[in-house]
Amino acid sequence: MKLKKSAGILLYKRVRNQLFVLLVHPSGPFWKNKDRGHWSIPKGEFNDEENAFDSAIREFEEETGTRLEGSFVELSPVKLKLGKIVHAWALEKDMDTNTIESNTFEMEWPPKSGTIHSFLEID
């Protein structure tokens, strides 16, 4: 079985000796009312034909509506409990979180209902 891989960006800023990081919460019916422990950096899966860094930039833009540029620092990959490998890059940058515009995805909900709904990827 092939291991899944995802890539993302850890955006952070420093304000008066305090460190702030941007975390997002997945949206959709599976994540409704599940705020505790379900926050992460903006990231997404990529395949062997994709470059991890380019995928991280693409995923950040898809999930936040913001295209990033700057001096990125590659972080060490992390292997999650279920085996997925997460590749990440850090960038120090101030971002107005009020400007976040998530992309959407479609899925059948409720299951086996035949009804397709559109959901934000992050809320």
Short mmCIF file of N, CA and C in Angstrom, two decimals:
data_model
loop_
_atom_site.label_atom_id
_atom_site.label_comp_id
_atom_site.label_asym_id
_atom_site.label_seq_id
_atom_site.Cartn_x
_atom_site.Cartn_y
_atom_site.Cartn_z
N MET A 1 0.84 -1.19 0.00
CA MET A 1 0.00 0.00 0.00
C MET A 1 0.89 1.25 0.00
N LYS A 2 0.55 2.18 -0.85
CA LYS A 2 1.32 3.40 -0.99
C LYS A 2 0.97 4.39 0.14
N LEU A 3 1.99 4.97 0.76
CA LEU A 3 1.76 5.95 1.81
C LEU A 3 1.21 7.24 1.23
N LYS A 4 0.25 7.82 1.93
CA LYS A 4 -0.27 9.12 1.53
C LYS A 4 0.70 10.20 1.98
N LYS A 5 0.73 11.29 1.20
CA LYS A 5 1.60 12.41 1.51
C LYS A 5 0.78 13.69 1.42
N SER A 6 1.08 14.62 2.31
CA SER A 6 0.47 15.93 2.19
C SER A 6 1.54 16.99 2.40
N ALA A 7 1.23 18.21 1.96
CA ALA A 7 2.18 19.31 2.06
C ALA A 7 1.43 20.57 2.46
N GLY A 8 2.08 21.39 3.28
CA GLY A 8 1.43 22.60 3.74
C GLY A 8 2.41 23.67 4.18
N ILE A 9 1.83 24.80 4.58
CA ILE A 9 2.60 25.96 4.99
C ILE A 9 2.25 26.32 6.43
N LEU A 10 3.29 26.48 7.25
CA LEU A 10 3.14 26.99 8.62
C LEU A 10 3.44 28.48 8.57
N LEU A 11 2.37 29.27 8.54
CA LEU A 11 2.52 30.72 8.50
C LEU A 11 2.56 31.23 9.93
N TYR A 12 3.51 32.10 10.23
CA TYR A 12 3.62 32.62 11.59
C TYR A 12 4.02 34.09 11.56
N LYS A 13 3.78 34.75 12.69
CA LYS A 13 4.22 36.13 12.86
C LYS A 13 4.57 36.34 14.33
N ARG A 14 5.38 37.36 14.57
CA ARG A 14 5.75 37.73 15.93
C ARG A 14 5.22 39.13 16.20
N VAL A 15 4.55 39.26 17.34
CA VAL A 15 4.02 40.55 17.76
C VAL A 15 4.39 40.75 19.22
N ARG A 16 5.20 41.77 19.48
CA ARG A 16 5.62 42.09 20.85
C ARG A 16 6.04 40.85 21.64
N ASN A 17 7.02 40.14 21.14
CA ASN A 17 7.58 38.95 21.80
C ASN A 17 6.60 37.79 21.93
N GLN A 18 5.51 37.80 21.18
CA GLN A 18 4.58 36.67 21.16
C GLN A 18 4.58 36.07 19.76
N LEU A 19 4.45 34.75 19.71
CA LEU A 19 4.43 34.04 18.44
C LEU A 19 2.99 33.64 18.12
N PHE A 20 2.55 33.94 16.90
CA PHE A 20 1.22 33.57 16.43
C PHE A 20 1.38 32.69 15.20
N VAL A 21 0.59 31.61 15.12
CA VAL A 21 0.61 30.73 13.95
C VAL A 21 -0.79 30.65 13.37
N LEU A 22 -0.86 30.46 12.07
CA LEU A 22 -2.15 30.32 11.40
C LEU A 22 -2.51 28.84 11.33
N LEU A 23 -3.61 28.48 11.98
CA LEU A 23 -4.16 27.14 11.90
C LEU A 23 -5.56 27.24 11.31
N VAL A 24 -5.97 26.21 10.59
CA VAL A 24 -7.30 26.19 9.99
C VAL A 24 -8.07 24.97 10.49
N HIS A 25 -9.39 25.07 10.38
CA HIS A 25 -10.29 23.99 10.81
C HIS A 25 -11.02 23.46 9.59
N PRO A 26 -10.96 22.14 9.35
CA PRO A 26 -11.68 21.59 8.19
C PRO A 26 -13.18 21.80 8.32
N SER A 27 -13.82 21.95 7.19
CA SER A 27 -15.26 22.19 7.17
C SER A 27 -15.99 20.97 6.63
N GLY A 28 -17.27 21.09 6.52
CA GLY A 28 -18.08 19.98 6.01
C GLY A 28 -18.74 19.22 7.13
N PRO A 29 -19.64 18.33 6.79
CA PRO A 29 -20.46 17.66 7.81
C PRO A 29 -19.67 16.76 8.76
N PHE A 30 -18.55 16.19 8.33
CA PHE A 30 -17.79 15.31 9.22
C PHE A 30 -17.13 16.09 10.35
N TRP A 31 -16.87 17.37 10.14
CA TRP A 31 -16.13 18.17 11.11
C TRP A 31 -17.01 19.10 11.92
N LYS A 32 -18.31 19.12 11.66
CA LYS A 32 -19.21 20.00 12.39
C LYS A 32 -19.16 19.66 13.88
N ASN A 33 -19.03 20.67 14.72
CA ASN A 33 -18.98 20.54 16.18
C ASN A 33 -17.79 19.71 16.67
N LYS A 34 -16.72 19.65 15.88
CA LYS A 34 -15.51 18.93 16.30
C LYS A 34 -14.34 19.90 16.29
N ASP A 35 -14.37 20.88 17.14
CA ASP A 35 -13.31 21.89 17.16
C ASP A 35 -12.07 21.42 17.91
N ARG A 36 -12.22 20.63 18.95
CA ARG A 36 -11.08 20.23 19.77
C ARG A 36 -10.20 19.21 19.03
N GLY A 37 -8.94 19.57 18.88
CA GLY A 37 -7.98 18.64 18.29
C GLY A 37 -8.05 18.50 16.78
N HIS A 38 -8.82 19.33 16.13
CA HIS A 38 -8.97 19.20 14.67
C HIS A 38 -8.52 20.47 13.95
N TRP A 39 -7.44 21.04 14.38
CA TRP A 39 -6.88 22.22 13.75
C TRP A 39 -5.51 21.86 13.18
N SER A 40 -5.16 22.43 12.04
CA SER A 40 -3.85 22.13 11.44
C SER A 40 -3.41 23.28 10.55
N ILE A 41 -2.20 23.15 10.02
CA ILE A 41 -1.75 24.12 9.03
C ILE A 41 -2.54 23.88 7.75
N PRO A 42 -2.71 24.90 6.91
CA PRO A 42 -3.33 24.66 5.61
C PRO A 42 -2.46 23.68 4.81
N LYS A 43 -3.04 22.55 4.43
CA LYS A 43 -2.27 21.52 3.73
C LYS A 43 -3.21 20.63 2.94
N GLY A 44 -2.63 19.80 2.10
CA GLY A 44 -3.44 18.86 1.34
C GLY A 44 -2.56 17.78 0.73
N GLU A 45 -3.21 16.72 0.28
CA GLU A 45 -2.48 15.59 -0.29
C GLU A 45 -1.95 15.92 -1.68
N PHE A 46 -0.86 15.25 -2.02
CA PHE A 46 -0.30 15.38 -3.36
C PHE A 46 0.19 14.01 -3.81
N ASN A 47 0.37 13.86 -5.12
CA ASN A 47 0.81 12.57 -5.66
C ASN A 47 2.26 12.63 -6.12
N ASP A 48 2.76 11.50 -6.62
CA ASP A 48 4.16 11.41 -7.01
C ASP A 48 4.53 12.31 -8.18
N GLU A 49 3.56 12.73 -8.98
CA GLU A 49 3.84 13.61 -10.11
C GLU A 49 3.98 15.07 -9.68
N GLU A 50 3.59 15.39 -8.45
CA GLU A 50 3.62 16.76 -7.97
C GLU A 50 4.84 17.00 -7.09
N ASN A 51 5.34 18.21 -7.12
CA ASN A 51 6.41 18.67 -6.24
C ASN A 51 5.79 19.06 -4.90
N ALA A 52 6.38 18.62 -3.79
CA ALA A 52 5.81 18.87 -2.46
C ALA A 52 5.68 20.36 -2.17
N PHE A 53 6.72 21.14 -2.47
CA PHE A 53 6.66 22.58 -2.18
C PHE A 53 5.59 23.27 -3.01
N ASP A 54 5.53 22.97 -4.30
CA ASP A 54 4.51 23.57 -5.16
C ASP A 54 3.11 23.19 -4.68
N SER A 55 2.96 21.96 -4.20
CA SER A 55 1.67 21.50 -3.67
C SER A 55 1.31 22.27 -2.41
N ALA A 56 2.29 22.52 -1.55
CA ALA A 56 2.04 23.27 -0.32
C ALA A 56 1.56 24.68 -0.64
N ILE A 57 2.20 25.33 -1.60
CA ILE A 57 1.80 26.68 -2.01
C ILE A 57 0.38 26.65 -2.59
N ARG A 58 0.12 25.68 -3.45
CA ARG A 58 -1.21 25.55 -4.08
C ARG A 58 -2.28 25.32 -3.02
N GLU A 59 -2.03 24.41 -2.09
CA GLU A 59 -3.01 24.11 -1.05
C GLU A 59 -3.29 25.33 -0.19
N PHE A 60 -2.25 26.07 0.17
CA PHE A 60 -2.45 27.28 0.98
C PHE A 60 -3.35 28.26 0.24
N GLU A 61 -3.07 28.45 -1.04
CA GLU A 61 -3.88 29.38 -1.83
C GLU A 61 -5.32 28.89 -1.97
N GLU A 62 -5.51 27.60 -2.20
CA GLU A 62 -6.86 27.06 -2.33
C GLU A 62 -7.65 27.23 -1.03
N GLU A 63 -7.00 26.97 0.09
CA GLU A 63 -7.72 26.99 1.37
C GLU A 63 -7.90 28.37 1.96
N THR A 64 -7.04 29.34 1.58
CA THR A 64 -7.14 30.67 2.19
C THR A 64 -7.43 31.78 1.19
N GLY A 65 -7.25 31.50 -0.10
CA GLY A 65 -7.44 32.54 -1.10
C GLY A 65 -6.24 33.48 -1.21
N THR A 66 -5.14 33.16 -0.56
CA THR A 66 -3.96 34.02 -0.54
C THR A 66 -2.77 33.32 -1.17
N ARG A 67 -2.13 34.00 -2.11
CA ARG A 67 -0.91 33.49 -2.75
C ARG A 67 0.28 34.00 -1.94
N LEU A 68 1.14 33.09 -1.52
CA LEU A 68 2.28 33.45 -0.68
C LEU A 68 3.57 33.57 -1.48
N GLU A 69 4.39 34.52 -1.08
CA GLU A 69 5.75 34.66 -1.59
C GLU A 69 6.62 35.02 -0.41
N GLY A 70 7.89 34.67 -0.47
CA GLY A 70 8.80 35.01 0.61
C GLY A 70 9.90 33.99 0.74
N SER A 71 10.61 34.07 1.84
CA SER A 71 11.72 33.15 2.13
C SER A 71 11.21 32.02 3.01
N PHE A 72 10.90 30.90 2.40
CA PHE A 72 10.35 29.75 3.11
C PHE A 72 11.47 28.92 3.73
N VAL A 73 11.18 28.34 4.89
CA VAL A 73 12.12 27.45 5.56
C VAL A 73 11.52 26.05 5.56
N GLU A 74 12.24 25.11 4.95
CA GLU A 74 11.74 23.73 4.92
C GLU A 74 11.86 23.11 6.30
N LEU A 75 10.78 22.49 6.76
CA LEU A 75 10.75 21.80 8.05
C LEU A 75 10.94 20.31 7.82
N SER A 76 11.29 19.59 8.86
CA SER A 76 11.45 18.14 8.74
C SER A 76 10.09 17.48 8.52
N PRO A 77 10.00 16.51 7.62
CA PRO A 77 8.73 15.79 7.42
C PRO A 77 8.32 15.08 8.72
N VAL A 78 7.01 14.96 8.90
CA VAL A 78 6.45 14.30 10.09
C VAL A 78 5.59 13.14 9.63
N LYS A 79 5.73 12.00 10.29
CA LYS A 79 4.89 10.84 9.98
C LYS A 79 3.76 10.79 11.01
N LEU A 80 2.52 10.85 10.53
CA LEU A 80 1.36 10.82 11.42
C LEU A 80 1.04 9.39 11.86
N LYS A 81 0.17 9.26 12.85
CA LYS A 81 -0.19 7.96 13.42
C LYS A 81 -0.58 6.92 12.38
N LEU A 82 -1.38 7.33 11.42
CA LEU A 82 -1.86 6.38 10.41
C LEU A 82 -0.90 6.22 9.24
N GLY A 83 0.28 6.82 9.34
CA GLY A 83 1.31 6.61 8.33
C GLY A 83 1.50 7.71 7.31
N LYS A 84 0.59 8.67 7.24
CA LYS A 84 0.74 9.75 6.26
C LYS A 84 1.98 10.58 6.60
N ILE A 85 2.71 10.98 5.56
CA ILE A 85 3.88 11.85 5.72
C ILE A 85 3.47 13.28 5.39
N VAL A 86 3.72 14.21 6.31
CA VAL A 86 3.39 15.62 6.10
C VAL A 86 4.69 16.41 5.89
N HIS A 87 4.77 17.07 4.74
CA HIS A 87 5.89 17.95 4.41
C HIS A 87 5.42 19.38 4.64
N ALA A 88 6.25 20.20 5.26
CA ALA A 88 5.82 21.57 5.56
C ALA A 88 6.97 22.55 5.42
N TRP A 89 6.59 23.79 5.14
CA TRP A 89 7.52 24.90 5.06
C TRP A 89 6.97 26.01 5.94
N ALA A 90 7.86 26.73 6.62
CA ALA A 90 7.45 27.84 7.47
C ALA A 90 7.75 29.16 6.75
N LEU A 91 6.88 30.13 7.02
CA LEU A 91 7.07 31.47 6.46
C LEU A 91 6.61 32.49 7.49
N GLU A 92 7.49 33.44 7.79
CA GLU A 92 7.10 34.53 8.69
C GLU A 92 6.48 35.64 7.85
N LYS A 93 5.21 35.90 8.11
CA LYS A 93 4.48 36.90 7.32
C LYS A 93 3.20 37.26 8.07
N ASP A 94 2.84 38.53 8.01
CA ASP A 94 1.59 38.98 8.61
C ASP A 94 0.49 38.82 7.56
N MET A 95 -0.60 38.20 7.95
CA MET A 95 -1.73 37.99 7.03
C MET A 95 -3.01 38.39 7.75
N ASP A 96 -3.82 39.18 7.10
CA ASP A 96 -5.11 39.56 7.66
C ASP A 96 -6.06 38.38 7.52
N THR A 97 -6.37 37.72 8.62
CA THR A 97 -7.23 36.53 8.56
C THR A 97 -8.66 36.85 8.15
N ASN A 98 -9.03 38.12 8.19
CA ASN A 98 -10.37 38.50 7.72
C ASN A 98 -10.50 38.39 6.21
N THR A 99 -9.38 38.24 5.51
CA THR A 99 -9.41 38.14 4.05
C THR A 99 -9.46 36.70 3.56
N ILE A 100 -9.47 35.73 4.47
CA ILE A 100 -9.46 34.32 4.06
C ILE A 100 -10.73 33.99 3.29
N GLU A 101 -10.55 33.38 2.12
CA GLU A 101 -11.66 32.92 1.29
C GLU A 101 -11.36 31.49 0.87
N SER A 102 -11.99 30.54 1.54
CA SER A 102 -11.74 29.13 1.27
C SER A 102 -12.39 28.69 -0.03
N ASN A 103 -11.75 27.70 -0.66
CA ASN A 103 -12.39 27.06 -1.81
C ASN A 103 -13.48 26.12 -1.30
N THR A 104 -14.19 25.50 -2.20
CA THR A 104 -15.28 24.59 -1.82
C THR A 104 -15.04 23.20 -2.42
N PHE A 105 -15.73 22.24 -1.87
CA PHE A 105 -15.74 20.88 -2.43
C PHE A 105 -17.18 20.39 -2.41
N GLU A 106 -17.47 19.42 -3.25
CA GLU A 106 -18.81 18.86 -3.32
C GLU A 106 -18.79 17.42 -2.85
N MET A 107 -19.88 17.03 -2.17
CA MET A 107 -20.02 15.64 -1.76
C MET A 107 -21.49 15.33 -1.55
N GLU A 108 -21.80 14.06 -1.63
CA GLU A 108 -23.16 13.60 -1.38
C GLU A 108 -23.41 13.65 0.13
N TRP A 109 -24.47 14.37 0.53
CA TRP A 109 -24.80 14.46 1.95
C TRP A 109 -26.29 14.63 2.12
N PRO A 110 -26.91 13.87 2.99
CA PRO A 110 -26.38 12.74 3.74
C PRO A 110 -25.98 11.59 2.80
N PRO A 111 -25.13 10.67 3.31
CA PRO A 111 -24.69 9.56 2.48
C PRO A 111 -25.87 8.79 1.88
N LYS A 112 -25.72 8.37 0.64
CA LYS A 112 -26.71 7.58 -0.10
C LYS A 112 -28.04 8.31 -0.31
N SER A 113 -28.02 9.66 -0.18
CA SER A 113 -29.24 10.45 -0.37
C SER A 113 -29.43 10.86 -1.82
N GLY A 114 -28.33 10.84 -2.59
CA GLY A 114 -28.40 11.32 -3.96
C GLY A 114 -28.33 12.83 -4.06
N THR A 115 -28.20 13.52 -2.93
CA THR A 115 -28.15 14.98 -2.91
C THR A 115 -26.70 15.44 -2.77
N ILE A 116 -26.27 16.26 -3.71
CA ILE A 116 -24.91 16.79 -3.69
C ILE A 116 -24.93 18.19 -3.11
N HIS A 117 -24.07 18.41 -2.12
CA HIS A 117 -23.94 19.73 -1.49
C HIS A 117 -22.53 20.26 -1.68
N SER A 118 -22.39 21.56 -1.63
CA SER A 118 -21.10 22.22 -1.70
C SER A 118 -20.74 22.72 -0.30
N PHE A 119 -19.49 22.47 0.12
CA PHE A 119 -19.02 22.87 1.44
C PHE A 119 -17.71 23.63 1.31
N LEU A 120 -17.47 24.58 2.22
CA LEU A 120 -16.17 25.22 2.30
C LEU A 120 -15.14 24.19 2.76
N GLU A 121 -13.91 24.30 2.27
CA GLU A 121 -12.87 23.36 2.70
C GLU A 121 -12.43 23.66 4.13
N ILE A 122 -12.37 24.94 4.51
CA ILE A 122 -12.09 25.32 5.90
C ILE A 122 -13.17 26.30 6.35
N ASP A 123 -13.41 26.32 7.66
CA ASP A 123 -14.43 27.27 8.17
C ASP A 123 -13.83 28.27 9.14
#
